[in-house]
Structures are given as C-alpha cells and as structure tokens.
Coordinates of C-alpha atoms and ligand atoms in Angstrom, one line a residue:
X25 CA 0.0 0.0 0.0
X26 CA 1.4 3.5 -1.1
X27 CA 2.1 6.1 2.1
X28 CA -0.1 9.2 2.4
X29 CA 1.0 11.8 0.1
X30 CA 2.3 14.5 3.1
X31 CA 1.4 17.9 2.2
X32 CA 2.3 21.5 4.6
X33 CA 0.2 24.4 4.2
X34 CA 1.4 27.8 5.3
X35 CA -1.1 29.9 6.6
X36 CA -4.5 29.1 8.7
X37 CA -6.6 31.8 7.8
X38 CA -9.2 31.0 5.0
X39 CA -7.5 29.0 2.2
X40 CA -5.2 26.8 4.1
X41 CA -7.9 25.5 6.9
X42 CA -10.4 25.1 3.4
X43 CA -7.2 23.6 1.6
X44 CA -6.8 20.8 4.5
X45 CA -10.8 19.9 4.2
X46 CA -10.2 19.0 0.9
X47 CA -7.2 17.5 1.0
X48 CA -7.9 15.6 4.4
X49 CA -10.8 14.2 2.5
X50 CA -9.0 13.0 -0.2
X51 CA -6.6 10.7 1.4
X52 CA -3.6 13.3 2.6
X53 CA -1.1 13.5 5.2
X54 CA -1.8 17.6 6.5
X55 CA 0.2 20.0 8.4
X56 CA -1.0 23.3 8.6
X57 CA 1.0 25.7 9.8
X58 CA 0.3 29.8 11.1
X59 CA 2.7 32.0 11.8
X60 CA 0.8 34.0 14.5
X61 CA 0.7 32.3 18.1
X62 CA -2.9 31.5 17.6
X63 CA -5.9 31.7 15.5
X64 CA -6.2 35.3 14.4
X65 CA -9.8 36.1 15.2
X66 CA -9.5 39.9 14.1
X67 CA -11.4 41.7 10.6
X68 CA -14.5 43.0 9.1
X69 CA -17.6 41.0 7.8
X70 CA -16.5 39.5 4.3
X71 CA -18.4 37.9 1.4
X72 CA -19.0 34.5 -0.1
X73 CA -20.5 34.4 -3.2
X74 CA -21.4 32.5 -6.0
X75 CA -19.6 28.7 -6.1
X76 CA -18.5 30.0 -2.9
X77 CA -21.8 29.5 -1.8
X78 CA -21.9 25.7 -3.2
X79 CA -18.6 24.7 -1.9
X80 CA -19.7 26.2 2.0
X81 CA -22.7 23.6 1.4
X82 CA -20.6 20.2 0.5
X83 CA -18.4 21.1 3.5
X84 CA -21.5 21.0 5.7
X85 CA -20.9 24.4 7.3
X86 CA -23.8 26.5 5.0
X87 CA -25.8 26.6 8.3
X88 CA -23.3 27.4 10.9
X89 CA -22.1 30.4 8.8
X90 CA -25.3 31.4 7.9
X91 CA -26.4 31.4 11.8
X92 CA -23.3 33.6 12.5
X93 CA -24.1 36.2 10.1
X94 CA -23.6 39.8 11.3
X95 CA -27.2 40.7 10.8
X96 CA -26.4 43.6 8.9
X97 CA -28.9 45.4 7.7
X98 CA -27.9 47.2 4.5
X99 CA -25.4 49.9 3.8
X100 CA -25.9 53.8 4.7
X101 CA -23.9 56.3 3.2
X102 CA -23.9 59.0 5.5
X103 CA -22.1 62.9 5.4
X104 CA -20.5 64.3 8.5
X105 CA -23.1 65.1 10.1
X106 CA -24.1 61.5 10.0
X107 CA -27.5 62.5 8.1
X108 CA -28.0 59.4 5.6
X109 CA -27.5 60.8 1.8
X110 CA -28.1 57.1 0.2
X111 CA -29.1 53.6 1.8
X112 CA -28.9 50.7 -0.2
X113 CA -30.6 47.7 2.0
X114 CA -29.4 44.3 1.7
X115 CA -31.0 42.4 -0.9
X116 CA -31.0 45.2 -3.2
X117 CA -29.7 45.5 -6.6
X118 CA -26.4 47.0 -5.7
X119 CA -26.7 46.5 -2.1
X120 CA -22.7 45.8 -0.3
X121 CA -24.4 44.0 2.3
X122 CA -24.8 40.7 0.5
X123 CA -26.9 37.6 1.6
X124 CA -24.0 35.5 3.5
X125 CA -22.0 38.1 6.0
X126 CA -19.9 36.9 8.7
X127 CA -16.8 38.0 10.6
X128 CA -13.2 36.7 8.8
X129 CA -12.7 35.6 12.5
X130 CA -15.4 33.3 12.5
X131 CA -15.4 31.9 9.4
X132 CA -12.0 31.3 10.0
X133 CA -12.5 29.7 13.5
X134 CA -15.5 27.5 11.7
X135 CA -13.1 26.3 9.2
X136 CA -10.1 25.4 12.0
X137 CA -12.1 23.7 13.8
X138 CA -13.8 21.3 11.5
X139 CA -9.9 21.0 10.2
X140 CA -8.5 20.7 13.7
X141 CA -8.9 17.0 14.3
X142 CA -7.8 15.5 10.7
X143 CA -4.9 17.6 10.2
X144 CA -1.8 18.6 12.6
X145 CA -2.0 22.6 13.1
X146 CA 1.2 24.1 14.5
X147 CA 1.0 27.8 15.9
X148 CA 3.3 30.5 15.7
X149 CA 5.5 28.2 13.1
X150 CA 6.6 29.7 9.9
X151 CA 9.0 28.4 6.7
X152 CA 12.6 30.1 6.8
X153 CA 13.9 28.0 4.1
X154 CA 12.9 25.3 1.3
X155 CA 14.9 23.2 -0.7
X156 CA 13.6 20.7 -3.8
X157 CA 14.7 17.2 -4.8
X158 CA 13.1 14.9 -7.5
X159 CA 11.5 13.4 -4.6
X160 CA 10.4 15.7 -1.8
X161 CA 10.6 19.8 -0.3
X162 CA 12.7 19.9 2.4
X163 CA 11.3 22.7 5.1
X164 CA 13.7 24.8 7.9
X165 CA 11.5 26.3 10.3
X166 CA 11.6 28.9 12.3
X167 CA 13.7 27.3 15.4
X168 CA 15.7 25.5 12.6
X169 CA 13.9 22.3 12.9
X170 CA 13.5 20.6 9.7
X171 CA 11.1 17.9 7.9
X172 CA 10.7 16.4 4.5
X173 CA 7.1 17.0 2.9
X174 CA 5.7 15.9 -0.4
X175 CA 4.5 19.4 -1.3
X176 CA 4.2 22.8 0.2
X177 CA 1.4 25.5 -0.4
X178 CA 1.9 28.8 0.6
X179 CA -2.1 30.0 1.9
X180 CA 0.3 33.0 3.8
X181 CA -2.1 35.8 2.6
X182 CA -1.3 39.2 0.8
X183 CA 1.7 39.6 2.3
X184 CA 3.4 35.7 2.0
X185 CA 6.3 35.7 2.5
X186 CA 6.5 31.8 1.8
X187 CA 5.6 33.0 -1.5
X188 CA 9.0 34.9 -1.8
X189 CA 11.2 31.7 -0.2
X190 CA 9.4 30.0 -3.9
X191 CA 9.4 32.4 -6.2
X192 CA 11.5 35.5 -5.4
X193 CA 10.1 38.7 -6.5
X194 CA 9.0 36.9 -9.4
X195 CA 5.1 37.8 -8.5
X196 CA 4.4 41.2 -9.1
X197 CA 2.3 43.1 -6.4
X198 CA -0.3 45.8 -8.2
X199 CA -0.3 48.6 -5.6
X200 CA -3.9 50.5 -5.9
X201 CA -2.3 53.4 -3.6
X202 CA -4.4 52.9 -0.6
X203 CA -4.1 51.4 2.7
X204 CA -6.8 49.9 4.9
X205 CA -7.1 49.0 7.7
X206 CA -9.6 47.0 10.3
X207 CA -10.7 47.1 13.8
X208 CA -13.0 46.0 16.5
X209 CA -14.2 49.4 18.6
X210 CA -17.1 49.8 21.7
X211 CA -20.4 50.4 20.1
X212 CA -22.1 53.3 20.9
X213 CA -25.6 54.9 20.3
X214 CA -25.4 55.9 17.4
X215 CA -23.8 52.2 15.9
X216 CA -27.4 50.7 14.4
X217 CA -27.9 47.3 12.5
X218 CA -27.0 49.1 9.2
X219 CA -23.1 49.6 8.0
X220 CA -22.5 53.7 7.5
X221 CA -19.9 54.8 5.0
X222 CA -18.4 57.9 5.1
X223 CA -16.0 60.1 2.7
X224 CA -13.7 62.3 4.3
X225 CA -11.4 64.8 2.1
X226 CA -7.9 64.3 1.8
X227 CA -9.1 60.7 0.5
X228 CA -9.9 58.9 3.5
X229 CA -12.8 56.8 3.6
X230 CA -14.4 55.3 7.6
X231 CA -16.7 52.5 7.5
X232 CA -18.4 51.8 10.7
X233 CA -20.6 48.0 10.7
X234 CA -22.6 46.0 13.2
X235 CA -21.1 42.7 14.5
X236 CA -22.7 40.1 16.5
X237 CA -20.5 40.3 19.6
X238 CA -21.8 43.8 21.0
X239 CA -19.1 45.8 19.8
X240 CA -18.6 47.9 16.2
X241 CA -16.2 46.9 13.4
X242 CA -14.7 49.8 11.7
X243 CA -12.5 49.9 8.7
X244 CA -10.6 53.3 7.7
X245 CA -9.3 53.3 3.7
X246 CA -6.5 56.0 3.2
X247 CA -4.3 57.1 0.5
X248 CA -0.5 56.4 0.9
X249 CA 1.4 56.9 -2.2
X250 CA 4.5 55.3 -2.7
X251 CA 3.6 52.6 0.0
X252 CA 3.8 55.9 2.5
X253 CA 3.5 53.6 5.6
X254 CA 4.4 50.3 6.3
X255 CA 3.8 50.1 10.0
X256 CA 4.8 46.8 11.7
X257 CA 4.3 47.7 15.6
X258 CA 0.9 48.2 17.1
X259 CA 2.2 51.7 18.6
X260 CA 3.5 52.7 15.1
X261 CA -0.1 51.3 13.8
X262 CA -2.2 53.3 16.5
X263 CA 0.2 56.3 15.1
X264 CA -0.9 55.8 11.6
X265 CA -4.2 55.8 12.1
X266 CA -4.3 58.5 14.3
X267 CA -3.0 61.1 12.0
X268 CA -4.9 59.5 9.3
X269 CA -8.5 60.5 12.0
X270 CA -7.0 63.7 12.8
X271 CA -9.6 66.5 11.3
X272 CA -11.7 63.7 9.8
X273 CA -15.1 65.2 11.3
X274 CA -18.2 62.6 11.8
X275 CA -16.9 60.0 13.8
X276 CA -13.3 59.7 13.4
X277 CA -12.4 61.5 17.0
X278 CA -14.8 58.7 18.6
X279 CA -11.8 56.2 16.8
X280 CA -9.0 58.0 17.7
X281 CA -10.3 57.7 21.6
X282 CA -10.6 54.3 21.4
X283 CA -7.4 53.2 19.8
X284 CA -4.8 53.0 22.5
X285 CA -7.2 50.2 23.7
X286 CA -7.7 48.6 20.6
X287 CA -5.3 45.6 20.5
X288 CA -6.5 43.6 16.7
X289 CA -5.4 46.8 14.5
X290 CA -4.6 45.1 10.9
X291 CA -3.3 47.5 8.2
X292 CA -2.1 46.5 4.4
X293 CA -1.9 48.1 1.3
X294 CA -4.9 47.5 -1.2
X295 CA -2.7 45.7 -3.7
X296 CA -3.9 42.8 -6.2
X297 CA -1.1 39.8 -7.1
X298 CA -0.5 39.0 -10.1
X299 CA 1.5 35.7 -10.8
X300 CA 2.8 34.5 -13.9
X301 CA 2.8 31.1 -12.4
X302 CA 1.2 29.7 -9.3
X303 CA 3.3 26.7 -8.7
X304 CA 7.2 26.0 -8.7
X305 CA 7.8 22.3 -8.6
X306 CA 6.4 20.8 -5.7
X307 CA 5.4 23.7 -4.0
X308 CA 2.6 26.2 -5.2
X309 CA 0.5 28.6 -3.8
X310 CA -3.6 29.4 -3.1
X311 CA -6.0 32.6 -2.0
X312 CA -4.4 36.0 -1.5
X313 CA -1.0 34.8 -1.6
X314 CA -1.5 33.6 -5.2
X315 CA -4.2 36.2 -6.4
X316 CA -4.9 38.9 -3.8
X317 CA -8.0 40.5 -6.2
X318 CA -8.4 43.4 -2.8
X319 CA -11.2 43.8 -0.6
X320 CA -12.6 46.2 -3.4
X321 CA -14.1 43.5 -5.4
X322 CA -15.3 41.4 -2.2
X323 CA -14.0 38.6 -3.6
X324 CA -11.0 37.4 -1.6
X325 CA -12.7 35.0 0.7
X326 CA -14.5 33.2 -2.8
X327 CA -11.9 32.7 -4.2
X328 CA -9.3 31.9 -1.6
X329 CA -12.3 29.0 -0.9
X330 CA -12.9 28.1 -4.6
X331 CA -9.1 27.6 -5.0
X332 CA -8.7 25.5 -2.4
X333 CA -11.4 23.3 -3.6
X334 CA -9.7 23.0 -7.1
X335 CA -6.3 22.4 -6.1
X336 CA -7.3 19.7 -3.4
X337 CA -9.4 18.1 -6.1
X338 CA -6.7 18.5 -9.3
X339 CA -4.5 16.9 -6.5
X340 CA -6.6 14.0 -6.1
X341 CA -7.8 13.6 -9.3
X342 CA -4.5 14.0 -11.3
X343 CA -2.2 11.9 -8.9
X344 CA 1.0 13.4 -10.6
X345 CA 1.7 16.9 -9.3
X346 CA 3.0 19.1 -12.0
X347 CA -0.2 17.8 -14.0
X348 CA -2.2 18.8 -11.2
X349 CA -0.8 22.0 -10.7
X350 CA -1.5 23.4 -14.4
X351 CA -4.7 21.8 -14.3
X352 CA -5.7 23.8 -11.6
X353 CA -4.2 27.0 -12.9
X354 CA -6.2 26.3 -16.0
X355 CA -9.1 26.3 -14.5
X356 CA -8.4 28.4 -12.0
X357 CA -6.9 31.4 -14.0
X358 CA -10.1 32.9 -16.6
X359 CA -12.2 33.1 -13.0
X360 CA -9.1 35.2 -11.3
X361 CA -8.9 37.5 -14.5
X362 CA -12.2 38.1 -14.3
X363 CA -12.9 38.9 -10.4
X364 CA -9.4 41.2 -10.3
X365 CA -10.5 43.6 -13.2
X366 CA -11.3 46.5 -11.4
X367 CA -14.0 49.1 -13.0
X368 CA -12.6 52.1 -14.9
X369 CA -11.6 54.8 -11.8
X370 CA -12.1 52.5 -9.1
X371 CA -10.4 52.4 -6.8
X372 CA -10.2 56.8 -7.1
X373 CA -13.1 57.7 -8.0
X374 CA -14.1 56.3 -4.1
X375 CA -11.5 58.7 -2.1
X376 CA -12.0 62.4 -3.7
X377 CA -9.4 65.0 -2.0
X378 CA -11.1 68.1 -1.6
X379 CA -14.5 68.9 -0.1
X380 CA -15.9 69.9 -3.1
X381 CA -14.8 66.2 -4.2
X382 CA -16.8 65.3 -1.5
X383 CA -20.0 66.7 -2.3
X384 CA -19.7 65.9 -6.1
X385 CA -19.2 62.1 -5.3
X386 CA -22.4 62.6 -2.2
X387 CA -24.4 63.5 -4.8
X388 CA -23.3 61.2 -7.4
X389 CA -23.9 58.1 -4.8
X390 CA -27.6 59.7 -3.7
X391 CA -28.6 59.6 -7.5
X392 CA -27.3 56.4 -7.7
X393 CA -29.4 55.2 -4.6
X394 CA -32.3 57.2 -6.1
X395 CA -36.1 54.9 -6.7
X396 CA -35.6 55.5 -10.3
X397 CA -32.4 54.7 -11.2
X398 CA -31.9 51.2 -8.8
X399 CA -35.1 50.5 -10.7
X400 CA -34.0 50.6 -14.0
X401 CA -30.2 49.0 -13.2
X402 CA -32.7 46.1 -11.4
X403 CA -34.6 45.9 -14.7
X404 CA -31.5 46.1 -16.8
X405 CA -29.7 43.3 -14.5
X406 CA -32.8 40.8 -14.0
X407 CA -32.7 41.0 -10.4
X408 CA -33.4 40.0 -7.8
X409 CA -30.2 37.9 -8.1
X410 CA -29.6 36.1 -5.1
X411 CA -25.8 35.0 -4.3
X412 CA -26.8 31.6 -4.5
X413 CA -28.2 31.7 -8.1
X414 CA -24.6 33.4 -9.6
X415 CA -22.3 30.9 -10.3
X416 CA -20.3 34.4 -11.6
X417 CA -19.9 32.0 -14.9
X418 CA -17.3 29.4 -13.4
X419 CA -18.3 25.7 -13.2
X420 CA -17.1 24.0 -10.7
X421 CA -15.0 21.0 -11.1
X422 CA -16.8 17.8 -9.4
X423 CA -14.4 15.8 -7.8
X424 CA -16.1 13.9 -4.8
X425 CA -17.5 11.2 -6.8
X426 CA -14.8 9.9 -6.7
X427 CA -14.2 9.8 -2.7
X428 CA -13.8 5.8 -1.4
Ligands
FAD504 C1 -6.3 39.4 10.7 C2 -6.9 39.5 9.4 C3 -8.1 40.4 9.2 C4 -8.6 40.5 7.9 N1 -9.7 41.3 7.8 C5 -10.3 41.5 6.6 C6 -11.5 42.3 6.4 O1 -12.0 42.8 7.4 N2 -12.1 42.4 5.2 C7 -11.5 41.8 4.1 O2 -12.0 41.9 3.0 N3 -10.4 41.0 4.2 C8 -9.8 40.8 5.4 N4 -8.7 40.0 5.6 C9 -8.2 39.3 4.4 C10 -9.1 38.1 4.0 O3 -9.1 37.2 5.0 C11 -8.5 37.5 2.7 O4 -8.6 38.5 1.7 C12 -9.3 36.3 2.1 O5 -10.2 35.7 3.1 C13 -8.3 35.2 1.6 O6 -7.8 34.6 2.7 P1 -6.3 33.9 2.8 O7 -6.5 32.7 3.7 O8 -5.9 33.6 1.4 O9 -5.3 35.0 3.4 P2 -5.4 35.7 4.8 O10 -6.7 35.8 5.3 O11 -4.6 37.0 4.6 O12 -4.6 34.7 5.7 C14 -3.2 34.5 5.7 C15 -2.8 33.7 7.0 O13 -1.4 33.3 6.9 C16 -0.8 33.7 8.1 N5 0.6 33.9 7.8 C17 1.3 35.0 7.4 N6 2.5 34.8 7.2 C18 2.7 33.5 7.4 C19 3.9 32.6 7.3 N7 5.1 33.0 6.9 N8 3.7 31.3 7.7 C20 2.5 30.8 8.1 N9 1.4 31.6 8.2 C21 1.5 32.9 7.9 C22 -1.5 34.9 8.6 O14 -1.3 35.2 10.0 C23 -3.0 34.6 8.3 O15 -3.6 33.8 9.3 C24 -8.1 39.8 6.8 C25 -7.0 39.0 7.0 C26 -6.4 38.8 8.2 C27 -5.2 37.9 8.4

C-alpha cells in the first residue's frame, strides 16, 4: 500500500484551513502551519459568493455560517453630520451587504475547527527555508527544525512571505495606492444594524458595521502613495491611524479615543497579485498569496475557498503533481482574470481629496441610490439575483464522486 501523500500548508486563515478539508478528505497527510501564536480572530464581515456558496454547502458548514451572520442590515452612506445621503438595504440591486456576511474571525474559526482533528495545526510556526529534490521539499522552520514533505502551499495571505522563499520577486504586487485597515471598537448609540460609510477629504474613507459580539467593526481606507506607511508595531499602527482621523469630522475623533485600547489593529496596502505562475515544482501557492484580487471586489474569501477546492481536487484527481498543478491554474486562472478587473476609476473615484470632491461624489452616490435609477439598473440586471443563483460564470469542477 502506497504512504499518504504529506502535504504542509502555510497559513490558517481561510485557504489553508479550506485547503486541508479537501485534502484531508482525499486521502492526505496535513500540516497546517500559522505564523501567529494563535488563530487570528480579528477583521470585518467578508463575502461568499457564488460557487462560494456551493462549496460552504458540501463542506456542511452553510448553516453554521449562515447562523453567524452579522445581521447587517444594509449599507448607509452617510455625510459628516451622520445625516443618511443614500441607503442601499441588503438584498437590493447594488446592495454591499450581500446575503452571507460573517466575521473573517469566525469563518476562519468554523473552518479550523472542523480541520482541527484530521490535520496537525502548529501555531506560531513559519517556513525560513525550502529546498527541492526529485522526490520531496525539504522545510527549515523557524527554530531551525527541519522535515521532509511531499508538497508545500503557501495560503500565507497578501503579504506571504512563503511565497518569496518559492518564487523570489517573481510575482508582481499591483499597488492601488491605498491602505486599509480593520478594527473592533465599543459600540455606541449611534452604531445601528445598518453599515455607514463615510468620505472624508484628503481621500480617506471610515466605515463603521454591526457585529454580533456587541461591539462595532470599523475599517478606515487612506491614500498612501509610494507605500507611505508600512507600519509593523501596534504603537507605530495606532500612530498611523491617528493622523490618518485627525480632522476627519463625523466619527473619526470617537476612533481616535478608542485606539490605545484597541489591540486587533490590521493595516495593508490594497494591492492585487498577479502571478505569472502559481506553482514551482512541488510547492505552489492558493488565496491572496496567489491572487490577492483586494477587498474592493469582495471577492477574496471566494476565491481563496474556490481555489482551495480545485487544487485539493486537481491533487486528487491527477495523482502526478505538475499535471495537477497546471490543471488547476487552467481552471483556475479565466475566473481570477475576471474577479481582479477592477471598473474604470475604481479604486479613485471612491476617495476624492477636496470637499468639493466630497460633495460631487455625495451626490453622485444619492442619484445612484435614487427609486428610479436602482429600478431601471434592477430591470437592466434581472434582479433579484440572489448569491446563491450566480455561479459568476465558473463551473465548478466535481471531484467527490470519486471519494472511497
Ligand atoms: C487578521 C486579518 C483580518 C482581515 N480582515 C479582513 C476584512 O475585514 N475584510 C476583508 O475583506 N479581508 C480581510 N482580511 C483578508 C481576507 O481574510 C482574505 O482576503 C481572504 O479571506 C483570503 O484569505 P487567505 O487565507 O488567502 O489569506 P489571509 O486571510 O490573509 O490569511 C493568511 C494567514 O497566513 C498567516 N501567515 C502570514 N505569514 C505566514 C507565514 N510566513 N507562515 C505561516 N502563516 C503565515 C496569517 O497570519 C494569516 O492567518 C483579513 C486577513 C487577516 C489575516
């Protein structure tokens, strides 16, 4: 009888926990390892869409998501004064509260622990060197200890650096000249159901959203050009985001106050990655660390999940794993392509500098909002178009059949 293929994933976030379903399924040998001390439970609500959707509902977890979702009722776009110029409620045509939302945290956690049990997790491990024979990848951690693995994915996010031990610089980040960043703040009064939105000048953007642990998520968007900040410490984050508040008006003082307290600060650049090539021999790479498509298109938690369904089941069903690899990068790639082209001015158009930028894009968006014109986009678009119904024109592979 032939051993268990062993496979190490690097990163337990989305991909890699969804990565070792599959692969645990299939027959493998998992390690899944996370460079933080423990599961990172910080982050907004996020997305899953389309074949998202179906691929939640094979893994059994549909209901359990669905039961932890934020309740949010729709999206408010509000001016300084917090008076709501536009509301676009969930289940709308262009609504940005879509049908599934739950906290990265707990989607995360949902994942890891229906992993937990099949594959080995290790905590606050990371990769510091790889080296490739014909017949295996030979992995240095961190506290030099070393072990031989059939393959290594990097699921390391954005940011991978597991990604750069494979391939170098060879992937090229897409910078969109914004950070963003994401907290967890008290809620207060005036925190409803509803997610506001508002544009400050200078090109900052504050996003305030109901969660369903009592307290408020907030995201602030900023421009940095030239990668302006790159904090790494959670003083020199607090910092950031503090002169980023400063003269903000609405709610950003309320922020400010908080943030000395606030201890899951996460900040990145809005970037996209684009990869000539998602595998290297026997190591390759799924989700953001392969194609990072940014939190504008709300698409990173799809596809970090559809990935890892297609490269677990090209895995299993090719056997040989070069063959495997470009079969799942065939697939794989039109469906990136797609979800990473960005609209013409996005992401600019969203983060006007002056005031009068302001009130030009205020009364764009209340237009936009306006009974008339969500009509005719509705009657243009055939909606009502549930999540569930959009397959966003990708067919997903069917591979369990084939499970013993
Ligand atoms: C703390 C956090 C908060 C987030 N909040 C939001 C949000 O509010 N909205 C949004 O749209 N997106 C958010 N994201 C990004 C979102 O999760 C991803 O875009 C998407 O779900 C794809 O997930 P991923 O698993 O590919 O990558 P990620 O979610 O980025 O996960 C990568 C994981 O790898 C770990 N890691 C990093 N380096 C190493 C290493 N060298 N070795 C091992 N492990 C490593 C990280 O700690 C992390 O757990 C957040 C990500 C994180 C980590």
């Amino acid at each position: 009888m032939s051993r268990k293929q062993k496979v190490l994933i690097c990163g337990a976030s989305i991909a890699g926990p969804c990565l070792a379903y599959w692969l645990t399924r299939y027959g493998f040998d998992v390690t899944v390892i996370e460079r933080a001390p423990s599961l990172r439970m910080g982050g907004q609500n996020i997305d899953i869409k389309g074949v998202g959707r179906k691929i939640i509902r094979m893994m059994g977890v549909e209901d359990q998501i669905e039961k932890a979702n934020t309740t949010e009722q729709g999206l408010q776009y509000v001016d300084e004064r917090n008076i709501v110029i536009a509301e676009f409620p969930k289940g709308s045509t262009t609504s940005f509260t879509s049908e599934i939302e739950i906290l990265r945290g707990d989607l995360s956690n949902i994942f890891y622990t229906l992993t937990k049990t099949e594959a080995k997790y290790r905590f606050g491990t990371y990769v510091t060197k790889l080296a490739q024979t014909d017949k295996e990848v030979i992995v240095t951690f961190n506290g030099d200890g070393q072990e031989q693995f059939d393959l290594v994915i990097a699921a390391d996010g954005i940011g991978s650096c597991t990604r750069t031990i494979i391939f170098g610089n060879e992937p090229r980040l897409k910078y969109l000249g914004y950070y963003t960043s994401y907290l967890t703040i008290p809620r207060v009064m005036t925190d409803t159901q509803w997610a506001r939105w508002y544009t400050a000048p200078s090109a900052r953007v504050v996003i305030l959203r109901p969660d369903n642990k009592g307290s408020t998520r907030a995201s602030v968007t900023f421009s940095a050009p030239n990668h302006g900040v790159q904090p790494t410490s959670e003083t020199e984050k607090r910092q950031v985001l503090k002169n980023v508040l400063k003269g903000g008006g609405w709610e950003c003082d309320r922020i400010a106050a908080v943030l000395d307290d606030v201890d899951d600060i996460y900040i990145g650049p809005l970037s996209q990655v684009k990869a000539s090539r998602w595998a290297s021999g026997r190591c390759g790479m799924v989700g953001d660390a392969a194609y990072c498509p940014s939190p504008l298109t709300g698409m990173g938690t799809t596809l970090a999940i559809v990935g890892a369904y297609v490269l677990a089941g090209e895995l299993f069903r090719q056997k040989e794993y070069g063959a495997a690899f470009r079969s799942y990068e065939t697939l794989m790639r039109p469906y990136v392509e797609k979800v990473q082209k960005l609209p013409p001015g996005v992401p600019r158009i969203a983060y006007p500098k002056t005031k009068m930028g302001v009130w030009v894009l205020n009364n764009v968006v209340k237009i936009f909002a306006s009974r008339p014109v969500q009509k005719l986009i509705s009657l243009l678009s055939g909606q009502p178009k549930l999540d569930t119904d959009n397959d966003d024109g990708f067919v997903l592979p069917e591979y369990l059949r084939n499970v013993d």
